[in-house]
XYZ file of C-alpha atoms in Angstrom:
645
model
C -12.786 -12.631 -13.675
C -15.712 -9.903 -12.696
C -16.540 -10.286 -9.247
C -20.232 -11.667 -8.167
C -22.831 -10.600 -5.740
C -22.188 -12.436 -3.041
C -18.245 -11.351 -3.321
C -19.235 -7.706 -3.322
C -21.383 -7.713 -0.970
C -18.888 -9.549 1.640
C -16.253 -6.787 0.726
C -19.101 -3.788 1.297
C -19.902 -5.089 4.581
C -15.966 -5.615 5.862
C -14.861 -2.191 4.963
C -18.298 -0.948 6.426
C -17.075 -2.748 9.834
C -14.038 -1.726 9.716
C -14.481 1.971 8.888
C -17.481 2.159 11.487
C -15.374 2.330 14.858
C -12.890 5.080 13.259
C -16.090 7.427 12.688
C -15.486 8.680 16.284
C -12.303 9.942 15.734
C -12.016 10.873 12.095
C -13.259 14.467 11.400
C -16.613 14.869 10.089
C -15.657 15.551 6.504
C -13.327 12.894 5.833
C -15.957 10.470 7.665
C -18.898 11.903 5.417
C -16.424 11.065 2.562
C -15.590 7.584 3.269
C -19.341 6.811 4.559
C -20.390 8.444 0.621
C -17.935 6.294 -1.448
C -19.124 3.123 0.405
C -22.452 4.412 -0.266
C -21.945 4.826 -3.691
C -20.412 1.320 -4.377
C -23.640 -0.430 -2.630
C -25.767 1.351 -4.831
C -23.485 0.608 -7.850
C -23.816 -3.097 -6.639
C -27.511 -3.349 -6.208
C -28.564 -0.999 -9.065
C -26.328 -1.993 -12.010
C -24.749 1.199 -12.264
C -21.487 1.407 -14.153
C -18.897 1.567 -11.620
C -17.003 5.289 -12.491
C -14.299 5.742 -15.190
C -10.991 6.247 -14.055
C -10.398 9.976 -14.761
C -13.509 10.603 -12.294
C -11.779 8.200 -9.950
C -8.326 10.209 -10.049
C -10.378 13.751 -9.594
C -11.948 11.519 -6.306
C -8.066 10.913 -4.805
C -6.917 14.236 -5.543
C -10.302 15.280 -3.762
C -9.547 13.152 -0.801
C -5.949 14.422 -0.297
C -6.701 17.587 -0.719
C -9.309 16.832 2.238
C -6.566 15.148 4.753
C -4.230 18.374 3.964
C -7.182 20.734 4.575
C -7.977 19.004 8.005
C -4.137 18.428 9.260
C -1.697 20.497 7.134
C 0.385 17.448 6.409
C 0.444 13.672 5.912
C 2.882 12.797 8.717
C 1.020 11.641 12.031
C -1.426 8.945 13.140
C -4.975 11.094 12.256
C -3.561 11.999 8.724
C -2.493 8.475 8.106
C -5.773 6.529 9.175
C -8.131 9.759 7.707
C -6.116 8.254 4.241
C -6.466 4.783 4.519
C -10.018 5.309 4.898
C -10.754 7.461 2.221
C -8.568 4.986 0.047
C -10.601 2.292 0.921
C -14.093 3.578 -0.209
C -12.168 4.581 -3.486
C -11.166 1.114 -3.816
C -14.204 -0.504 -3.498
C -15.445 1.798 -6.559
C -12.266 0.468 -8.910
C -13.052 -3.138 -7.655
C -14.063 -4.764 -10.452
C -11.805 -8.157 -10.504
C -10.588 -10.539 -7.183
C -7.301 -8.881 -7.244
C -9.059 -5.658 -6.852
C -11.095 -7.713 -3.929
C -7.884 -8.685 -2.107
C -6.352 -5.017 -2.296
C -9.903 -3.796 -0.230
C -9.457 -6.843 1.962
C -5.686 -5.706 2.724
C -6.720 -2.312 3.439
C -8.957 -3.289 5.549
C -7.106 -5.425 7.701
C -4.513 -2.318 7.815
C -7.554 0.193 9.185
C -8.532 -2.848 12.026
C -4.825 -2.656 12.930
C -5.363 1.027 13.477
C -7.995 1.015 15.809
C -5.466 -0.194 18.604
C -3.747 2.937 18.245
C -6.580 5.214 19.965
C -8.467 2.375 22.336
C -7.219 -1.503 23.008
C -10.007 -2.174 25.522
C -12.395 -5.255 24.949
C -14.953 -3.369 22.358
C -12.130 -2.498 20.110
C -11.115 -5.949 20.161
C -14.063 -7.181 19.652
C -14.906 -4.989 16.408
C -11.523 -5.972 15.407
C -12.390 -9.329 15.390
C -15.556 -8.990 13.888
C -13.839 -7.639 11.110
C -11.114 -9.965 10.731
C -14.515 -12.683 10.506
C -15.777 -10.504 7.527
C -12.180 -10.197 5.825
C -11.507 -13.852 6.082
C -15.333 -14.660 4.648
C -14.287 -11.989 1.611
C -11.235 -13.998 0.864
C -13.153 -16.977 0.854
C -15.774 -15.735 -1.112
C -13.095 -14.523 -3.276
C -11.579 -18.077 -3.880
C -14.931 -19.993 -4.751
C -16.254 -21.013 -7.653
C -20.066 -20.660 -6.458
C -22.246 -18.981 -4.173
C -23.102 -19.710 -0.640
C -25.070 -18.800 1.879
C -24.025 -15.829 4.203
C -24.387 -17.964 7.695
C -22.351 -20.963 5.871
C -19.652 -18.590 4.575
C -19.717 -16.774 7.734
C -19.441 -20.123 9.773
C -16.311 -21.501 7.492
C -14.872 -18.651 7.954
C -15.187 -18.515 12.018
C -13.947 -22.357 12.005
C -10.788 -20.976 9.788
C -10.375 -18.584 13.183
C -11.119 -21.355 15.833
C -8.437 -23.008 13.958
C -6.207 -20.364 14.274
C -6.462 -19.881 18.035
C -3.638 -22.387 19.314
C -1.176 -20.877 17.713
C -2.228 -17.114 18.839
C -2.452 -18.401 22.205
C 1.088 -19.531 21.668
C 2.587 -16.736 20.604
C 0.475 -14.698 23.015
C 2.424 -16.604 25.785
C 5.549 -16.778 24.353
C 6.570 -14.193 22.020
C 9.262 -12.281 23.931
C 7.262 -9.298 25.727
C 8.875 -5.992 24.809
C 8.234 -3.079 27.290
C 7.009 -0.254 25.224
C 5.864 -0.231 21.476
C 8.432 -2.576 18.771
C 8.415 0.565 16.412
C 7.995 4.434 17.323
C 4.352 6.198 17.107
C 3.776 9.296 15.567
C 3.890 12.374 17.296
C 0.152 12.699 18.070
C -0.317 9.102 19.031
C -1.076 10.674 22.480
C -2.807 14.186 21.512
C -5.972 13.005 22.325
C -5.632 11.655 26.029
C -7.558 13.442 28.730
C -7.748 14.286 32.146
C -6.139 16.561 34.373
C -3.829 19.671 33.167
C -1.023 21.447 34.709
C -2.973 24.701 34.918
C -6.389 25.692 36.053
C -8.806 28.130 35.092
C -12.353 29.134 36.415
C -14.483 25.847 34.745
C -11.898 23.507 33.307
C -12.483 20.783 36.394
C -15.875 21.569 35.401
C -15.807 20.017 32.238
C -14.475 16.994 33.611
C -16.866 16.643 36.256
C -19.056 15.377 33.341
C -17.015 12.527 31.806
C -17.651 9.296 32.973
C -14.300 8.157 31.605
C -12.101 5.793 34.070
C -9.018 7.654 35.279
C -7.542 4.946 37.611
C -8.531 1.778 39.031
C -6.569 0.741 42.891
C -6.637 -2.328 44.463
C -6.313 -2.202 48.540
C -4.323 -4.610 49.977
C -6.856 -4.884 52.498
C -9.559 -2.336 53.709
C -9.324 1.263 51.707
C -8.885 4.593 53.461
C -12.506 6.144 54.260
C -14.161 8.551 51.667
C -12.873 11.652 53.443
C -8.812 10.187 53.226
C -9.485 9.256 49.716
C -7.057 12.072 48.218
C -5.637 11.551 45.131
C -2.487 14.102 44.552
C -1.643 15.406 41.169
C -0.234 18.440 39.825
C 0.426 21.490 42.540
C -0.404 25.189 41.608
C 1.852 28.010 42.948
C 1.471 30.553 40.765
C -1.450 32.897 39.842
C -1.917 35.724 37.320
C -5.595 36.632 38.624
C -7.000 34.117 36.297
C -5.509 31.152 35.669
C -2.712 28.686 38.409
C 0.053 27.214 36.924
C 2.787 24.631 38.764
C 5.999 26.228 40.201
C 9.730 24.994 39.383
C 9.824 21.418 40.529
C 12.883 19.813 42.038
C 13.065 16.059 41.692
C 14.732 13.649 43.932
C 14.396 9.623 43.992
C 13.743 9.765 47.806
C 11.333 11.933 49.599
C 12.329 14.701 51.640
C 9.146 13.244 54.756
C 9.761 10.377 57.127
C 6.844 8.134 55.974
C 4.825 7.446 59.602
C 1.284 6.425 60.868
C -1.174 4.338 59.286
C -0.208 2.856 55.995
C -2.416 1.918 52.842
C -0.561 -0.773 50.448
C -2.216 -0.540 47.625
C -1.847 -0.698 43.696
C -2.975 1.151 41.096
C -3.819 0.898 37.609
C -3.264 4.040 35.661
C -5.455 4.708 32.418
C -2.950 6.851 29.969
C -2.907 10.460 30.240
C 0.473 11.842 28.701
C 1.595 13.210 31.989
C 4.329 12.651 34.018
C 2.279 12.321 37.158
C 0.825 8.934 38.855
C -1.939 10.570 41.652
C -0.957 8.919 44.428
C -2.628 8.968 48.019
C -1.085 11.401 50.567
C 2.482 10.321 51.125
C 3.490 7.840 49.372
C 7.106 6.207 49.681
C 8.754 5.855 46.232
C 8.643 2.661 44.652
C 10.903 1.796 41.280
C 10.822 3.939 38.274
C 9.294 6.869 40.403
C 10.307 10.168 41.614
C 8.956 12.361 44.107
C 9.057 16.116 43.494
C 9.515 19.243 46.463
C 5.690 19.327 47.131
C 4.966 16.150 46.971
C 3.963 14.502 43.568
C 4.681 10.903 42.937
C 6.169 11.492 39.498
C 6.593 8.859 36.838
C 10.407 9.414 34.926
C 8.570 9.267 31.332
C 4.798 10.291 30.571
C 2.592 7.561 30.988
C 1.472 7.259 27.321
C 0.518 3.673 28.107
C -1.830 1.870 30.884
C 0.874 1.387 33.474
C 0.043 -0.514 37.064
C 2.133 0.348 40.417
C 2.279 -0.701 43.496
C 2.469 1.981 46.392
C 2.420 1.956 50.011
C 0.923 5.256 51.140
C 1.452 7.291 54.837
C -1.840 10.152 54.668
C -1.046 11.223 58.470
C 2.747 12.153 57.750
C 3.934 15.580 58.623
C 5.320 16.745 55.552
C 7.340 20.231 54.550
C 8.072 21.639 58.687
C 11.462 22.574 57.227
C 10.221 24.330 54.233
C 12.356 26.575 52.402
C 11.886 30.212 52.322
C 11.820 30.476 48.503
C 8.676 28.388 48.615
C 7.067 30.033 51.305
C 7.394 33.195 49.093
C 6.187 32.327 46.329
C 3.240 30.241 48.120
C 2.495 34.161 49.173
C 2.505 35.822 46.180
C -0.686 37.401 44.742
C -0.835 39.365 41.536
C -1.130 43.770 42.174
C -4.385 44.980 41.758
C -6.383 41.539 41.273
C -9.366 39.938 43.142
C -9.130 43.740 45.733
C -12.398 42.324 47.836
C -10.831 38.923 48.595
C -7.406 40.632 49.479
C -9.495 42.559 52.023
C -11.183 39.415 53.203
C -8.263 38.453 54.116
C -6.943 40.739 55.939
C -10.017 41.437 58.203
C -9.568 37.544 58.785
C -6.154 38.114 59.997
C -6.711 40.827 61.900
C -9.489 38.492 63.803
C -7.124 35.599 64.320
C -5.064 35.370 67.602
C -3.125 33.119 65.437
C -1.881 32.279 62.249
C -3.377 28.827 62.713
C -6.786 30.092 63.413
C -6.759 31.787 59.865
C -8.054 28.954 58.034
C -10.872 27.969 60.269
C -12.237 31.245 60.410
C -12.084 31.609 56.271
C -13.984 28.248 56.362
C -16.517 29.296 58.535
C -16.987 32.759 56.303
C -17.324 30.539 53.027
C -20.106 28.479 55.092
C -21.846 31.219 56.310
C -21.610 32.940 52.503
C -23.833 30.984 51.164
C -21.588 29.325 48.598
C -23.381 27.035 46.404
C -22.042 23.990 44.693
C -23.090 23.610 41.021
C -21.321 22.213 37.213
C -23.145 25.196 35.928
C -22.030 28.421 37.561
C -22.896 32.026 36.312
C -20.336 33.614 34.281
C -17.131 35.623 36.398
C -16.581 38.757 36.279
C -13.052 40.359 35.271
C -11.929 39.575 39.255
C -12.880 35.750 38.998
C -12.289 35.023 42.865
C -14.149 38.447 44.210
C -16.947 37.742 41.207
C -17.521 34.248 42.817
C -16.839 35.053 46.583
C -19.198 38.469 46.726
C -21.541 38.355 43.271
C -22.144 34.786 41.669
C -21.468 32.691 45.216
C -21.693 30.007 42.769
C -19.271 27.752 41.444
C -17.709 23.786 41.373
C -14.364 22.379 43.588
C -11.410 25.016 41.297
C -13.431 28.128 42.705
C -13.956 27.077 45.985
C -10.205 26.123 46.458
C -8.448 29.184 44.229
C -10.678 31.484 46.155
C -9.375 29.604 49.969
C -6.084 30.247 48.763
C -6.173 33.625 47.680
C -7.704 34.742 50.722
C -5.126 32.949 52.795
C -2.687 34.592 50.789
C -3.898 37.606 51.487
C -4.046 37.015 55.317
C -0.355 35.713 55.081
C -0.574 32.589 55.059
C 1.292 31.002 52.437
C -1.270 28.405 50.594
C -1.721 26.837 47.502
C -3.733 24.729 45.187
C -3.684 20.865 45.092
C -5.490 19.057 41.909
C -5.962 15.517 41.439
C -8.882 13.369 42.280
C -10.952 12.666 45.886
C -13.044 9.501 46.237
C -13.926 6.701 44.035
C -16.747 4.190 44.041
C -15.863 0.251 44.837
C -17.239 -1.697 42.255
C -18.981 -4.570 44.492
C -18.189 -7.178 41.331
C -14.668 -7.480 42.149
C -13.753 -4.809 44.738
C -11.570 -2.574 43.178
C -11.828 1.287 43.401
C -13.036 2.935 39.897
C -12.258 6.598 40.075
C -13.475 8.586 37.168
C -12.747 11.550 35.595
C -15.871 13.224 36.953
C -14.255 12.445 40.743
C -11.283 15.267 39.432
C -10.825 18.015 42.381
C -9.250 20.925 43.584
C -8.352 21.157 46.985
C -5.569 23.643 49.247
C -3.022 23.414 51.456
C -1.741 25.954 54.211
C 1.583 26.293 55.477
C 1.261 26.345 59.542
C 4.892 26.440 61.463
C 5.384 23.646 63.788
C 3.035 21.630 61.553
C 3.934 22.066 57.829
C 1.773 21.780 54.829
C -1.385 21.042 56.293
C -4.813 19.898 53.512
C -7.774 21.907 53.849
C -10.726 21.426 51.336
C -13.179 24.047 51.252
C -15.466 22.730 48.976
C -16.925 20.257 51.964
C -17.725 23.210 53.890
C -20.243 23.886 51.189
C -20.893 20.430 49.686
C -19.944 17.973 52.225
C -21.791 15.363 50.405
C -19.228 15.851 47.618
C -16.511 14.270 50.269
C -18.571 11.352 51.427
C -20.713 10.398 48.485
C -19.055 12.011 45.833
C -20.242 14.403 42.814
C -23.840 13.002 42.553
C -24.786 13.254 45.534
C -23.198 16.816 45.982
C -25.014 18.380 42.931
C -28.931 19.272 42.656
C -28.414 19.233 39.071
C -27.395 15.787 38.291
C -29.097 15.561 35.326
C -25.756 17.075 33.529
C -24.062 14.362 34.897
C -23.315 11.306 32.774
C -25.818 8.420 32.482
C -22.815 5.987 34.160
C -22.042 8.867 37.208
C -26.033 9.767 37.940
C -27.105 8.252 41.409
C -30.746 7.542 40.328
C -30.142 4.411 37.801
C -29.463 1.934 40.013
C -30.070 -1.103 37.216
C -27.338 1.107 35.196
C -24.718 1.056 37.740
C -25.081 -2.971 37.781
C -24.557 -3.464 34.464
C -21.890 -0.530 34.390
C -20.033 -2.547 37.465
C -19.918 -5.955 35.800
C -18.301 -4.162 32.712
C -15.875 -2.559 34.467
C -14.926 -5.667 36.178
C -14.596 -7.449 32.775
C -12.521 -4.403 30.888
C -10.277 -4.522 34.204
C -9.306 -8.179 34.072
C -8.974 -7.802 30.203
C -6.645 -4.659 31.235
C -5.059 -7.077 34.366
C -4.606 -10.170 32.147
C -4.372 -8.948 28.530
C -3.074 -5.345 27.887
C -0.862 -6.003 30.941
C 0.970 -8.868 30.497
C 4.115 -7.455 30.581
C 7.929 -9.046 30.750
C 7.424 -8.925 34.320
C 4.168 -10.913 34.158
C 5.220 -13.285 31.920
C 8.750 -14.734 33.444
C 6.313 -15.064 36.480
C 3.955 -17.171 34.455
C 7.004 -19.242 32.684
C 8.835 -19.805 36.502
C 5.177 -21.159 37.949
C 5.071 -23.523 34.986
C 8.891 -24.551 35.772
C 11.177 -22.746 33.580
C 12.737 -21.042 36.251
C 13.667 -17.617 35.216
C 13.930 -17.771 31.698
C 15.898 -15.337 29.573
C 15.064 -14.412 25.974
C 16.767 -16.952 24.599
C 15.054 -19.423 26.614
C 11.401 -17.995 25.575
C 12.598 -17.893 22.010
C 13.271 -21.674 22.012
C 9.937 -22.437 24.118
C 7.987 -19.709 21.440
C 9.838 -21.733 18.446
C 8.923 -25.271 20.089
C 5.262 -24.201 20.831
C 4.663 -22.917 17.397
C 6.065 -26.712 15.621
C 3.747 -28.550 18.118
C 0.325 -26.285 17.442
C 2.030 -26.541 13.707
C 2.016 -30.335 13.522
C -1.288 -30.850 15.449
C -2.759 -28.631 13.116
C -1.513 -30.769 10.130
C -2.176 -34.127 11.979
C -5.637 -32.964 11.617
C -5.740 -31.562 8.710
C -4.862 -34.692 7.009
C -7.375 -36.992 8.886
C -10.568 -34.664 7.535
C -12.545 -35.745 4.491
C -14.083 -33.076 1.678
C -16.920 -33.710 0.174
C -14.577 -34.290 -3.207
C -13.476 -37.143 -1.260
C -16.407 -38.852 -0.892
C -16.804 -38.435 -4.571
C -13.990 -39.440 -5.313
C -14.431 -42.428 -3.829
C -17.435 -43.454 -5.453
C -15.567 -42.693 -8.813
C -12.928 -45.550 -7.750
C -15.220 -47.813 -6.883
C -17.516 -47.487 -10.188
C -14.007 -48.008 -11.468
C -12.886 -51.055 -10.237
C -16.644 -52.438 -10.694
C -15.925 -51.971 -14.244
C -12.190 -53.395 -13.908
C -13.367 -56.279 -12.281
C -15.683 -57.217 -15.624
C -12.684 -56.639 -17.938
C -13.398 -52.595 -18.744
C -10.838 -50.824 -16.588
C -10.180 -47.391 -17.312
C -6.326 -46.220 -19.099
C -4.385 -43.681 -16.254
C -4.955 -40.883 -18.656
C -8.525 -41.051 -19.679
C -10.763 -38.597 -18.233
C -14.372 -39.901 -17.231
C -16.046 -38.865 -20.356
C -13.512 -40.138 -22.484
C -13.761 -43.331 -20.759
C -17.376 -43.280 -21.090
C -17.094 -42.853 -24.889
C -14.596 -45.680 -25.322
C -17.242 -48.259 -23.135
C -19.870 -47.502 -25.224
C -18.341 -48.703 -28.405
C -17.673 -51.819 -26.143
C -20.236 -52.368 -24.329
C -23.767 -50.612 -25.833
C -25.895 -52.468 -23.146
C -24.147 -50.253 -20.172
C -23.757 -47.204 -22.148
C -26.780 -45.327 -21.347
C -25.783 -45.927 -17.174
C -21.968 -45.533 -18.276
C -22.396 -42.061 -19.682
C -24.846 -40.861 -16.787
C -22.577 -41.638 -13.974
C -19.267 -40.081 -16.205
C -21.951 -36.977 -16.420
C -22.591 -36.545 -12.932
C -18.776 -37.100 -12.014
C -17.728 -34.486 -14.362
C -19.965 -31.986 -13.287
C -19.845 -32.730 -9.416
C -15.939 -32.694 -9.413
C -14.674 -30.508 -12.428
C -17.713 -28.035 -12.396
C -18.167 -24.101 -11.372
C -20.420 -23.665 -8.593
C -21.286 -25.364 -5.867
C -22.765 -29.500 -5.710
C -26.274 -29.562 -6.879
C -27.647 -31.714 -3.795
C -30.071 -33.791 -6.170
C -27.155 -34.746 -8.414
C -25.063 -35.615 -5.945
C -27.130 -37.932 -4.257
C -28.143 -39.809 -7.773
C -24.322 -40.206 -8.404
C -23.532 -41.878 -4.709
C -26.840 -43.903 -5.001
C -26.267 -44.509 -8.801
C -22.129 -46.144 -8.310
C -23.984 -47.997 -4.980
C -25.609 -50.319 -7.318
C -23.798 -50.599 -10.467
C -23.014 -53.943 -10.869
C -21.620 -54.885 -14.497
C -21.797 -58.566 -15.719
């Protein structure tokens, strides 16, 4: 059977939805080729165009893969797989010509809304998935008619269908035994597209964050937070430097740290958005909590990347004297400066130690030479020269947190005093909705820290002594130039950060209550409702149980509602038994125009009224289309006051 209008158009306007949200991700050919073959099919549908004969359909898929291989070099992998499906979907819709061809674009579709959760499961995704899974269901009803209907009434049977459905996915979000970590294996680039902070750094690359307004971490404080200026958020540690770019030294791991966790404490947890890494930027010290291991300077390391949102709860020691005892190997290489690099910092350096009556003096007196420089603190600096640190110390005097910090520790080096770099993340705004602290990826920094005997690795930032407002207000507030900054990060649009506040709020108790409801979270749930501490047999049994009750409520309902065939039907029966009752009744196996024939022969004077009413019930119950509201009012009205004699 050819497919009609309204069928069409409900299949155009799923696949548009569904392809819509992969546009961001898909490269721009592949989009442009999905977005054309969609095209093509609308006008196909609204023009009377001759949908295109196979052969030109075939030269279209070998087009298509030919596209994916130019793009990715293989077919193996997330990006390859969902640049396919989408390309295979517009084709579709231009060989759809029958409702089996309807159901394959309505499967594929439902495949591609899958697919969105592998690159974002926040609240918008879900809700485009959903919007989808509205239009899919509408196509499949569409698909199953006899007659047309109105988009808002197909669109509102099929919501009810999904209001219907909502018991049971409620059940088996509850129930279903919670799995930690994905039931089947993701491709190998499932995570190549996470951002954020790197294990090297280069002249610009914090930069480049500082203009994302993407949400690196949320914490909640058991209690007040640290001020802005103790709001340090350690990542990955740079030791070594080629005269352009820091890299992290040999790491040592241990499950306990080598510091004596004492002074204030901050109990706190935090919520960690994924970023492929091993590390979880915690505040300055914190003690190691399960699944966690703490490296020889100090990260707070996870034991497997965190490829998924993951939430921990720390208790954190800032004040703690950490690395008196350190080894001599690290103190070396915490010297070590490339030959011939950066030669005007070098001698910096050691004018600055020649000056000091102390090794511990070193640092103050390099501070007070970077505020007296001139240094200014911009996302835009002037272009380095081949000595980045001596380009931006004694030429540019321009530059954002990495060249303020890379050029501290060089000079310290040079002074001997073994320093290096610190990355990670200082600050964080509360959002006043539900008091939790949002740090972004435009709060990313580069700090130092100096080795002083007696007092160990000691934190100096020496971007505050140019851009102090960068420590207590953070980036917006530090930078003249805001207007590179993200809409969501700029300090001038206060309306903006209301709205952006009550979002946030919302996507973090979807990530709280949703995303992370984890095995953990849900025996917790199942023991406050009095199941103890249910193993997975026991949750099997109470997901099994759940599903027969929501099953045979469902059904208990379903029986109890009336069609509108019913009604008819039961005017039919009692036309019937009117005619019964005067000595006509109808044989089990005559249909109602048959019947009607037979009565006429019998009884002329009802014949006319016989046949009209046998008419009308025909065509109401056995017809195409929908009920033609004027005949199916005559017909009630019309058995209502037969009365044979």
């Amino acid at each position: 059977m050819s497919l009609r209008q309204d069928q069409i158009g409900w299949l155009l306007a799923t696949a548009t939805i569904t392809l819509i949200p992969h546009f961001g991700h898909l490269p721009p050919l592949l989009a442009g080729i999905a977005a054309v073959l969609v095209g093509w099919r609308a006008l196909i549908a609204t023009g009377g165009r001759r949908l295109p004969h196979r052969h030109a359909l075939s030269a279209l898929a070998v087009g298509i893969i030919i596209a994916v291989l130019a793009e990715y070099r293989h077919f193996f992998g997330k990006d390859p797989g969902v640049a396919l499906l989408a390309g295979l979907l517009g084709l579709k819709l231009l060989e759809t010509r029958q409702i089996r061809d309807g159901r394959s674009v309505v499967l594929l579709s439902l495949f591609l809304q899958l697919a969105q959760f592998l690159y974002q499961q926040d609240m918008a995704v879900a809700a485009l998935t959903l919007l989808g899974a509205l239009g899919a269901v509408a196509s499949l009803l569409a698909l199953q008619s006899r007659g047309n209907a109105s988009p808002r009434s197909r669109a509102l049977e099929a919501g009810r269908l999904l209001v219907q459905a909502l018991p049971l996915m409620l059940v088996l979000f509850i129930l279903f035994p919670r799995v930690q970590g994905p039931l089947w294996g993701l491709p190998a680039d499932a995570f190549n597209r996470v951002g954020g902070l790197s294990d090297t750094m280069a002249p610009g690359d914090l930069a480049r964050l500082g203009e994302s307004s993407a949400i690196a971490f949320r914490v909640d404080f058991q209690g007040e937070p640290p001020p802005s200026a103790e709001r340090y958020w350690r990542g990955p540690v740079l030791t070594r430097f080629d005269g352009h770019t820091w890299r992290a030294g040999l790491l040592q791991l241990a499950d306990q740290p080598s510091y004596q966790p004492q002074g204030a404490a901050y109990a706190y947890a935090i919520t960690l958005e994924p970023h492929n890494q091993l590390w979880l930027l915690a505040l300055d010290f914190p003690a190691v909590s399960a699944g966690t291991r703490i490296s020889n300077d100090f990260q707070l390391l996870a034991r497997e990347p965190v490829q998924g949102r993951r939430r921990i709860e720390l208790v954190s020691y800032p004040h703690t004297p950490v690395g008196r005892d350190e080894s001599g190997l690290v103190l070396r290489q915490a010297l070590d400066l490339p030959p011939r690099s950066n030669p005007r910092s070098v001698e910096l350096g050691r004018l600055l130690r020649a000056r000091a009556s102390s090794p511990a003096d070193i640092p103050d007196l390099a501070i007070e030479h970077f505020r007296r420089s001139g240094l200014r603190y911009t996302l835009d600096p002037l272009p380095l020269g081949r000595d980045d640190v001596d380009s931006f110390l004694f030429d540019t005097r321009q530059g954002f947190c990495e060249h303020f910090s890379a050029a501290f520790v060089v000079v310290m080096r040079a002074a001997g005093v073994p320093a290096r770099v610190v990355t990670g993340y200082q600050g964080g705004e509360i959002n006043p909705v539900d008091g939790t602290l949002v740090v972004r990826q435009s709060d990313a920094h580069a700090w130092a820290e100096v080795w002083l005997a007696g007092r160990g690795w000691v934190r100096v930032d020496p971007t505050a002594a140019s851009a102090p407002q960068r420590i207590e207000n953070g980036l917006a507030a530090a930078l003249p130039d805001s207007a590179r900054l993200p809409l969501l990060v700029r300090a001038d649009l206060a309306w903006l950060h209301g709205l952006r506040d009550r979002l946030d709020a919302l996507n973090n108790r979807w990530n709280q209550w949703v995303l992370g409801y984890n095995p953990a979270r849900q025996r917790a749930l199942l023991s406050g409702l009095g199941f103890g501490d249910p193993d997975w047999q026991s949750i099997a049994a109470l997901l099994a149980g759940g599903c027969a009750i929501v099953m045979g409520a469902l059904t208990l309902w379903a029986l109890r509602q009336r069609s509108p065939a019913d009604a008819i039907d039961r005017s039919w029966q009692r036309f019937c038994r009117q005619l019964a009752s005067a000595g006509l009744p109808r044989n089990s196996w005559e249909g109602p125009l048959d019947y009607a024939r037979r009565l006429a022969h019998e009884r002329p004077d009802l014949a006319d009224t016989i046949a009209a009413i046998a008419a009308d019930y025909a065509s109401l119950r056995y017809g195409p289309g929908e009920a033609d509201p004027d005949r199916l009012k005559r017909f009630h009205q019309s058995t209502r006051h037969f009365r044979p004699r």
